[in-house]
CSV table of C-alpha atoms in Angstrom, one decimal:
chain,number,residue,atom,x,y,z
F,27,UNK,CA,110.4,146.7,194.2
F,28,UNK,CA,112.2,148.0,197.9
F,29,UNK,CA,113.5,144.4,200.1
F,30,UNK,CA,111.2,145.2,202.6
F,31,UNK,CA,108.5,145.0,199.9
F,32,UNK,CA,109.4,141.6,198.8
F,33,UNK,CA,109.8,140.6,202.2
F,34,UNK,CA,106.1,141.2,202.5
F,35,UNK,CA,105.2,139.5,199.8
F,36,UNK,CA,107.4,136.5,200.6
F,37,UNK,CA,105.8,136.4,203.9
F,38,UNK,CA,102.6,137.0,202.9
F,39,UNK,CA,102.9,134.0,200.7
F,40,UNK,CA,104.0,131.7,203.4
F,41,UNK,CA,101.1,132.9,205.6
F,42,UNK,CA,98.5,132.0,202.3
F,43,UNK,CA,100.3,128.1,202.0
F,44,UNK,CA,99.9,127.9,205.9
F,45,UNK,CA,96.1,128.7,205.6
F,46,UNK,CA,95.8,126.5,202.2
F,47,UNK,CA,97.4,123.1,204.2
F,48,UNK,CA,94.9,124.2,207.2
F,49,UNK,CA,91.9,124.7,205.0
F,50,UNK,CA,93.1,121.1,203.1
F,51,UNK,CA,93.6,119.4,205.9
F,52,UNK,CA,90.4,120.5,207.8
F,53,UNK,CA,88.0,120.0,204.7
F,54,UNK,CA,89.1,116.1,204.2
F,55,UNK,CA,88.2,116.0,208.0
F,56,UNK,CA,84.6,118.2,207.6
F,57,UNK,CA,83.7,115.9,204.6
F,58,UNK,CA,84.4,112.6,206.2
F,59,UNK,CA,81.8,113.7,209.1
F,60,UNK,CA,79.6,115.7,207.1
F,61,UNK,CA,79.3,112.2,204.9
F,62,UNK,CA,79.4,110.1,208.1
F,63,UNK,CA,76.3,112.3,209.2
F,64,UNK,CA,74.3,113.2,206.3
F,65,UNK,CA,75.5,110.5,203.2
F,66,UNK,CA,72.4,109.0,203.4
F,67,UNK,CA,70.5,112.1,202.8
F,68,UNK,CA,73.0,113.9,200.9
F,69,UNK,CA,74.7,110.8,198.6
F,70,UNK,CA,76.4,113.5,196.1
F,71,UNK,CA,79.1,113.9,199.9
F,72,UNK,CA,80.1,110.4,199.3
F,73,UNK,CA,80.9,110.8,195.6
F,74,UNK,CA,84.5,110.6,194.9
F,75,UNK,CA,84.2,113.6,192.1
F,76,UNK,CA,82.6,116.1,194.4
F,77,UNK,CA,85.7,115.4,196.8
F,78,UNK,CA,87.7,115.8,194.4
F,79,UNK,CA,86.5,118.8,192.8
F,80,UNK,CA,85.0,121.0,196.0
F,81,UNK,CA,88.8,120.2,197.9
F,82,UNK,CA,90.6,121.1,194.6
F,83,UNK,CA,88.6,125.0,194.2
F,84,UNK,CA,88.7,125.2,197.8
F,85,UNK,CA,92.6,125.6,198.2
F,86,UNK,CA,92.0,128.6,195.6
F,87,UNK,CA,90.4,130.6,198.3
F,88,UNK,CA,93.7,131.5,200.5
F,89,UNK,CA,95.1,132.5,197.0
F,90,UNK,CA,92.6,134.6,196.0
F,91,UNK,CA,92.9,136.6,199.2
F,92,UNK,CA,96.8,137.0,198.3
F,93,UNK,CA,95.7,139.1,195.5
F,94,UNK,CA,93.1,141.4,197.3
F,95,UNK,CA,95.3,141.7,200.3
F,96,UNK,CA,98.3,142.7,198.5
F,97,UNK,CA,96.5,144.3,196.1
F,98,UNK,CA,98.2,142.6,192.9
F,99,UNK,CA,97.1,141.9,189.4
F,100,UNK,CA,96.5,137.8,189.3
F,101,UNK,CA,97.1,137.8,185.5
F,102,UNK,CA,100.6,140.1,185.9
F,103,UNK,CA,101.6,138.2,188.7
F,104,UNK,CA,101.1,134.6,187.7
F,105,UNK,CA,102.2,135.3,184.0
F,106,UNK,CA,99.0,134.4,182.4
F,107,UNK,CA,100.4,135.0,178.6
F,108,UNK,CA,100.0,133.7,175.9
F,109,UNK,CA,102.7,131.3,173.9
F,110,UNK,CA,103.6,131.4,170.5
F,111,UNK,CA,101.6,128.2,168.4
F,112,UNK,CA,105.3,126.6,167.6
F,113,UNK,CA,105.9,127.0,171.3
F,114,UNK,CA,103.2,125.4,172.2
F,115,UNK,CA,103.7,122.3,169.6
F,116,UNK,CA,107.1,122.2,171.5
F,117,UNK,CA,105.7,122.2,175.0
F,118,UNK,CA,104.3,119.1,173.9
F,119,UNK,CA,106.8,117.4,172.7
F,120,UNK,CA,109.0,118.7,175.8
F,121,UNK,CA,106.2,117.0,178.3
F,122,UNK,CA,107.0,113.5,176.5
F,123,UNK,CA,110.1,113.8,176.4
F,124,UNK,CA,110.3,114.3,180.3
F,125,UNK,CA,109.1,110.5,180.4
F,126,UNK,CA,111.7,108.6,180.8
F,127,UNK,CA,113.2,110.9,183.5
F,128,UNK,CA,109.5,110.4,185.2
F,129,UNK,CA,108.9,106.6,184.8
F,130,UNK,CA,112.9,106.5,186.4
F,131,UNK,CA,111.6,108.6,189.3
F,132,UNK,CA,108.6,106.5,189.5
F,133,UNK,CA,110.2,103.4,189.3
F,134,UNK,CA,112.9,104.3,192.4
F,135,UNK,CA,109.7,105.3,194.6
F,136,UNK,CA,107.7,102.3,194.3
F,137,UNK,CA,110.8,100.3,195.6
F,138,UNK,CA,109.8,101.8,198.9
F,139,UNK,CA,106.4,103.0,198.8
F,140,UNK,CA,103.0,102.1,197.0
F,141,UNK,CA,100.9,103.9,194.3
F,142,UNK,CA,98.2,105.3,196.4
F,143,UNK,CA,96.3,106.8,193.7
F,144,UNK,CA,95.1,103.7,191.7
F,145,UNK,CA,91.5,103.2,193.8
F,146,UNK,CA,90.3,107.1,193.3
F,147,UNK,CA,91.7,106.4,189.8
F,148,UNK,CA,89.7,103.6,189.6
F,149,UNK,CA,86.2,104.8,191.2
F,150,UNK,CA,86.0,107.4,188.9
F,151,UNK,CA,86.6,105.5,185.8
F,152,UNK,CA,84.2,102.8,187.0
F,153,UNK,CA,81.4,105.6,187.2
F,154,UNK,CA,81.8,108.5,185.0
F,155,UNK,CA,82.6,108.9,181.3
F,156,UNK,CA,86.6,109.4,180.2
F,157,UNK,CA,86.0,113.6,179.3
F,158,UNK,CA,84.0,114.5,183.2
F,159,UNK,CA,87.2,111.9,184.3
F,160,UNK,CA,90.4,114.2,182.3
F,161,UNK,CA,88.3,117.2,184.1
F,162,UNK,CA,87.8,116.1,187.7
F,163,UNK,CA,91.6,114.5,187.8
F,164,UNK,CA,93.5,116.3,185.0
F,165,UNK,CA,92.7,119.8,184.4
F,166,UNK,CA,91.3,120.9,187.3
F,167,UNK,CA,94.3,119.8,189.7
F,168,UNK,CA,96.4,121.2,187.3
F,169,UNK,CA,94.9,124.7,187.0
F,170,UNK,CA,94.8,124.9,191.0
F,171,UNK,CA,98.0,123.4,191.6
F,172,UNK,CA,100.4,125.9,189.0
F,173,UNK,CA,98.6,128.7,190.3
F,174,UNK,CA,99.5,128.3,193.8
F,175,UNK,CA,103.0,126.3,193.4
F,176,UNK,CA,104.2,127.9,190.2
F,177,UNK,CA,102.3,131.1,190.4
F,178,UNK,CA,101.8,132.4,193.8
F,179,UNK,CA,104.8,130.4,195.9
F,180,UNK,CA,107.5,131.0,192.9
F,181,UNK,CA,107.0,134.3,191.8
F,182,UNK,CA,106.9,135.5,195.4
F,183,UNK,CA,110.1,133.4,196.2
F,184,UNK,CA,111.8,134.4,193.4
F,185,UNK,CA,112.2,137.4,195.4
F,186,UNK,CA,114.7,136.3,197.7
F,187,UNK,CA,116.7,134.4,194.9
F,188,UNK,CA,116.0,132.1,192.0
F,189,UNK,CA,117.8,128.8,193.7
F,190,UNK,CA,115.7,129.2,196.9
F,191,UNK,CA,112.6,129.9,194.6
F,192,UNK,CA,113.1,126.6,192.4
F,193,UNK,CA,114.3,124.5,195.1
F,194,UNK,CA,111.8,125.2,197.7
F,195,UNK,CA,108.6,124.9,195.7
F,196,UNK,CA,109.7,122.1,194.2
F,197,UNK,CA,109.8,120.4,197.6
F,198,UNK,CA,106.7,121.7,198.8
F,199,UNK,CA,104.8,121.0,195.3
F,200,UNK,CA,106.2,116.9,196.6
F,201,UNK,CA,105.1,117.5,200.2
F,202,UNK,CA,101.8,118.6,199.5
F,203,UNK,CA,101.1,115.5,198.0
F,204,UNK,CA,101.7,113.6,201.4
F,205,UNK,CA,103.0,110.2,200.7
F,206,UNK,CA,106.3,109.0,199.0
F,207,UNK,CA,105.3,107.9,195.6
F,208,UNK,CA,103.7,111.0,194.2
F,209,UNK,CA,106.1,112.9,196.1
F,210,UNK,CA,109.4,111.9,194.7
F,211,UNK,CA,108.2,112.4,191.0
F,212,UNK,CA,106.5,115.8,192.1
F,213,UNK,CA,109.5,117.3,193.5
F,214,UNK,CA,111.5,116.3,190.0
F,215,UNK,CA,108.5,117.8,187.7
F,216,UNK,CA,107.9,121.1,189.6
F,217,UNK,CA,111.6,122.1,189.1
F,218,UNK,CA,110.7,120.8,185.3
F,219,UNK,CA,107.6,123.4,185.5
F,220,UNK,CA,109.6,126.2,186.5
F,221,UNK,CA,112.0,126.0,183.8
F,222,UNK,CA,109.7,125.5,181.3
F,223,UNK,CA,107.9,129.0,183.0
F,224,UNK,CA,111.0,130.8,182.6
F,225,UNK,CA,111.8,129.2,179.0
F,226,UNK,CA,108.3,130.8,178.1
F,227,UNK,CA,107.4,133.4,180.5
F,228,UNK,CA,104.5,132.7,180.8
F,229,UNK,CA,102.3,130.0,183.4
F,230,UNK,CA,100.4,129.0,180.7
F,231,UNK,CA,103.2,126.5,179.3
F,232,UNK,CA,103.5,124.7,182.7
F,233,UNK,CA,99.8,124.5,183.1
F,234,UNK,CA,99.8,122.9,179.6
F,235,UNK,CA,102.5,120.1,180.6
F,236,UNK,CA,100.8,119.4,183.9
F,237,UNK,CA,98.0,118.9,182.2
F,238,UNK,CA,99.2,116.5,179.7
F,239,UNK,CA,101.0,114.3,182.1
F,240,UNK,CA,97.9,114.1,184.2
F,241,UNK,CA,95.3,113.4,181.3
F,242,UNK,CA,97.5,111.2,179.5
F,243,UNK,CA,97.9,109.2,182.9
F,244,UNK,CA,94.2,109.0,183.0
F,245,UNK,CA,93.9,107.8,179.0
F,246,UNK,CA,96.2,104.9,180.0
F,247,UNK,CA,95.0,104.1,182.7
F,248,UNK,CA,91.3,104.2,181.2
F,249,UNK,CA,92.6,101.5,178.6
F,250,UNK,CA,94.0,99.3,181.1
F,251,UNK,CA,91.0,99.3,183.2
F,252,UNK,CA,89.0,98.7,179.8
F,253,UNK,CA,91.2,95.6,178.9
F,254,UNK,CA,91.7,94.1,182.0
F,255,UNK,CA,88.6,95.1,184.0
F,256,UNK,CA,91.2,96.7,186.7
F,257,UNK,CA,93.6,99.2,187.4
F,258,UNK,CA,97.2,97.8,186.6
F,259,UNK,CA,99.7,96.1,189.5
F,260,UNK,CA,102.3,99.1,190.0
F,261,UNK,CA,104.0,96.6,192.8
F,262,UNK,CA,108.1,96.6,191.3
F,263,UNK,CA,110.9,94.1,192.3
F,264,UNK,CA,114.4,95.6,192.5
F,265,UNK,CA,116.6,94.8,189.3
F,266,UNK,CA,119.6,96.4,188.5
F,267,UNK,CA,119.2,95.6,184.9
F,268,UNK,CA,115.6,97.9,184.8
F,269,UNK,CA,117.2,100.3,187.2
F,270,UNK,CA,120.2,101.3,185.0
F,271,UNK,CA,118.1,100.7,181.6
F,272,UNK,CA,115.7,103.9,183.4
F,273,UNK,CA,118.2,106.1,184.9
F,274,UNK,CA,120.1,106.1,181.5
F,275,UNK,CA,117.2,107.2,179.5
F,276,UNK,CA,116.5,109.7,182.2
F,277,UNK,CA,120.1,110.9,181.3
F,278,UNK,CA,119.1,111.1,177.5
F,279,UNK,CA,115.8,112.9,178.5
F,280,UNK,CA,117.4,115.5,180.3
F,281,UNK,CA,119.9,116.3,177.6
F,282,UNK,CA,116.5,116.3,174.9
F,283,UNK,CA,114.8,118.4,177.6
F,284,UNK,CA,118.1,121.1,178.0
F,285,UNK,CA,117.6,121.4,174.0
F,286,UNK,CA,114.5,121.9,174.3
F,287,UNK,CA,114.4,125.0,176.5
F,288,UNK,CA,116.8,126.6,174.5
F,289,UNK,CA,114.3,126.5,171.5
F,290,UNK,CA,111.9,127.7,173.8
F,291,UNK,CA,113.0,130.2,175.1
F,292,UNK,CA,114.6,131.7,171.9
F,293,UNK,CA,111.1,131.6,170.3
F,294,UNK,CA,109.6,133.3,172.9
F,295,UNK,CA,112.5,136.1,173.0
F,296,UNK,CA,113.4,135.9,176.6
F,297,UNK,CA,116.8,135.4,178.1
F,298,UNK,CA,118.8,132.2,177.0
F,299,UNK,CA,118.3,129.0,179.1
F,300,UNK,CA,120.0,128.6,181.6
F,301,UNK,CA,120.8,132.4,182.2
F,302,UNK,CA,117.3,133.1,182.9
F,303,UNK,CA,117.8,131.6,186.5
F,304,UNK,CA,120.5,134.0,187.5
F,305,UNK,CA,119.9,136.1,190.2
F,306,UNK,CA,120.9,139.2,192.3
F,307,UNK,CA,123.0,138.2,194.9
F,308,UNK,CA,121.6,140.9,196.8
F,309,UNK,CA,118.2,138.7,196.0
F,310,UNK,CA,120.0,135.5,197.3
F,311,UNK,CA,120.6,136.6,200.7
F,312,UNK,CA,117.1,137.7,201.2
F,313,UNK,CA,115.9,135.8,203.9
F,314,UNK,CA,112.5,133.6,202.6
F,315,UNK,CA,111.8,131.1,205.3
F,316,UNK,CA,108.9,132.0,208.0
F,317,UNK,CA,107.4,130.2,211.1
F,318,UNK,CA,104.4,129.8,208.7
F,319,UNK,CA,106.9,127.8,206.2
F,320,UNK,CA,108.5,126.0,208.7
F,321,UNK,CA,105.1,124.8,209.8
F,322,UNK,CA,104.1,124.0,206.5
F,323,UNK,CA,107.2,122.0,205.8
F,324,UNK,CA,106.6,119.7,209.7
F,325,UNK,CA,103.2,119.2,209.3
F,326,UNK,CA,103.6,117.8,205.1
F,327,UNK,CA,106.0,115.4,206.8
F,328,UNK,CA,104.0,114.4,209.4
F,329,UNK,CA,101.2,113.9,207.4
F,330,UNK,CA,103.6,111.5,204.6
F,331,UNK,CA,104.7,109.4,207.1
F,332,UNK,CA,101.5,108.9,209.1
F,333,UNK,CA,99.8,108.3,205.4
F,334,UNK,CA,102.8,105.8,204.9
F,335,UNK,CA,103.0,103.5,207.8
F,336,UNK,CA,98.4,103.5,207.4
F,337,UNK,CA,99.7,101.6,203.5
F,338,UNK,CA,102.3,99.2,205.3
F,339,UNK,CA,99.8,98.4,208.1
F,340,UNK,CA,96.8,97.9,205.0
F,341,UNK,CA,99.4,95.6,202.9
């Protein structure tokens, strides 16, 4: 592929996550009238679910677009192949392992911010059965998300160089989620996607872990709720003893993790981990950054701290 056609795809990526914030942002607003308006006639605008699941399919749109503009194959571009069955026994025992490194990141967040998932959490288990609850908040978010972050964003950035590629979805997988807690851990697991991606090749592997980290998140939390008739206090005191005690099995889960990969990606016959994430340096000075990205990256902030200081000023 010539630099100027990568450039054009780069570009033509940041212009498609410009128009998925907008179309995000302005849906949440649309809804919220639309239900003001019409939620006594149309009750299903009120329900939790159908936000959920109408915003979530909705950010597919500007993506599916990429592909008919630009005139690419969705299942060549994204990666959509299959993984061997031992890979995929591995993937699983990668995604646990990855734990400790995620209850660590967790843990730091809360110190500063608040859990601000716990209510939808909540509402949905309160009202619909476990399996419609693994759907609406597991595998649908997770099939949206890794095809956009992981699929679109990454393999166009990947273009310009592998370190730019990794680093800057990563960020903007954390942004998108607009406040500090989810972000933090977000940021930390979609550098963990892409090198499980490149371990296997394929999309399929990340869209696998996602989707265990988000369902089993919903299994636990569907026992608390079942036990204690609530969604469990995520409020943290500062301790050095828990603090230390976290970020050393993070340490130990990395190393597991590192191991891992190596299996991986020896199963699957692609290039050793790490060596996989060396790039052209012709690649690396490609220039990836847009108005549109820059835009993206402003408004996501905006957006986090307006969506923090509305938590301190509830608390």
């Amino acid at each position: 592929m010539e630099q100027k056609e990568k450039r054009q795809i780069m570009q033509s990526a940041n212009r498609t996550l410009a128009v998925t914030l907008f179309v995000y942002l302005a849906y949440s607003y649309v809804l919220l009238f639309l239900s003001n308006v019409l939620g006594e006639w149309l009750p299903f605008l009120d329900s939790t679910a159908f936000q959920l699941v109408s915003s979530q399919l909705l950010l597919l749109v500007p993506t599916i677009f990429f592909f008919v503009k630009n005139k690419l194959s969705p299942v060549q571009f994204l990666r959509v192949r299959a993984i061997k069955p031992l890979t995929v026994f591995l993937v699983v025992i990668f995604t646990y392992a990855a734990y400790p490194l995620l209850i660590f990141c967790n843990y730091v967040s809360l110190l500063f911010s608040e859990s601000v998932i716990d209510h939808t959490v909540e509402s949905l288990l309160n009202s619909l059965p476990l399996g419609v609850c693994l759907i609406i908040i597991a595998f649908v978010p997770c099939l949206v998300e890794e095809c956009i972050f992981r699929g679109v964003l990454f393999q166009s950035y990947r273009k310009g160089g592998m370190t730019k590629a990794i680093l800057i979805t990563a960020v903007l997988f954390g942004l998108f989620h607009m406040n500090l807690n989810q972000m933090s851990y977000a940021i930390v697991m979609g550098m963990v996607f892409v090198c499980l991606n490149e371990a296997t090749g394929s999309i399929l592997s990340s869209v696998l872990m996602h989707f265990l980290i988000n369902g089993t998140s919903v299994v636990m939390s569907a026992v608390m709720y079942k036990m204690n008739g609530k969604m469990p206090d995520t409020e943290v005191a500062f301790d050095w003893k828990v603090l230390i005690f976290y970020g050393v099995a993070a340490g130990i889960s990395l190393l597991i993790m590192y191991a891992l990969l190596h299996a991986i990606s020896a199963i699957e016959g692609g290039k050793a981990f790490p060596n996989c994430f060396i790039s052209d340096k012709a690649e690396e000075k490609t220039k990836v950054g847009s108005f549109a990205l820059y835009a993206v990256l402003v408004i996501c902030v905006i957006m986090m701290i307006l969506m923090e200081i509305g938590l301190h000023m509830q608390s």
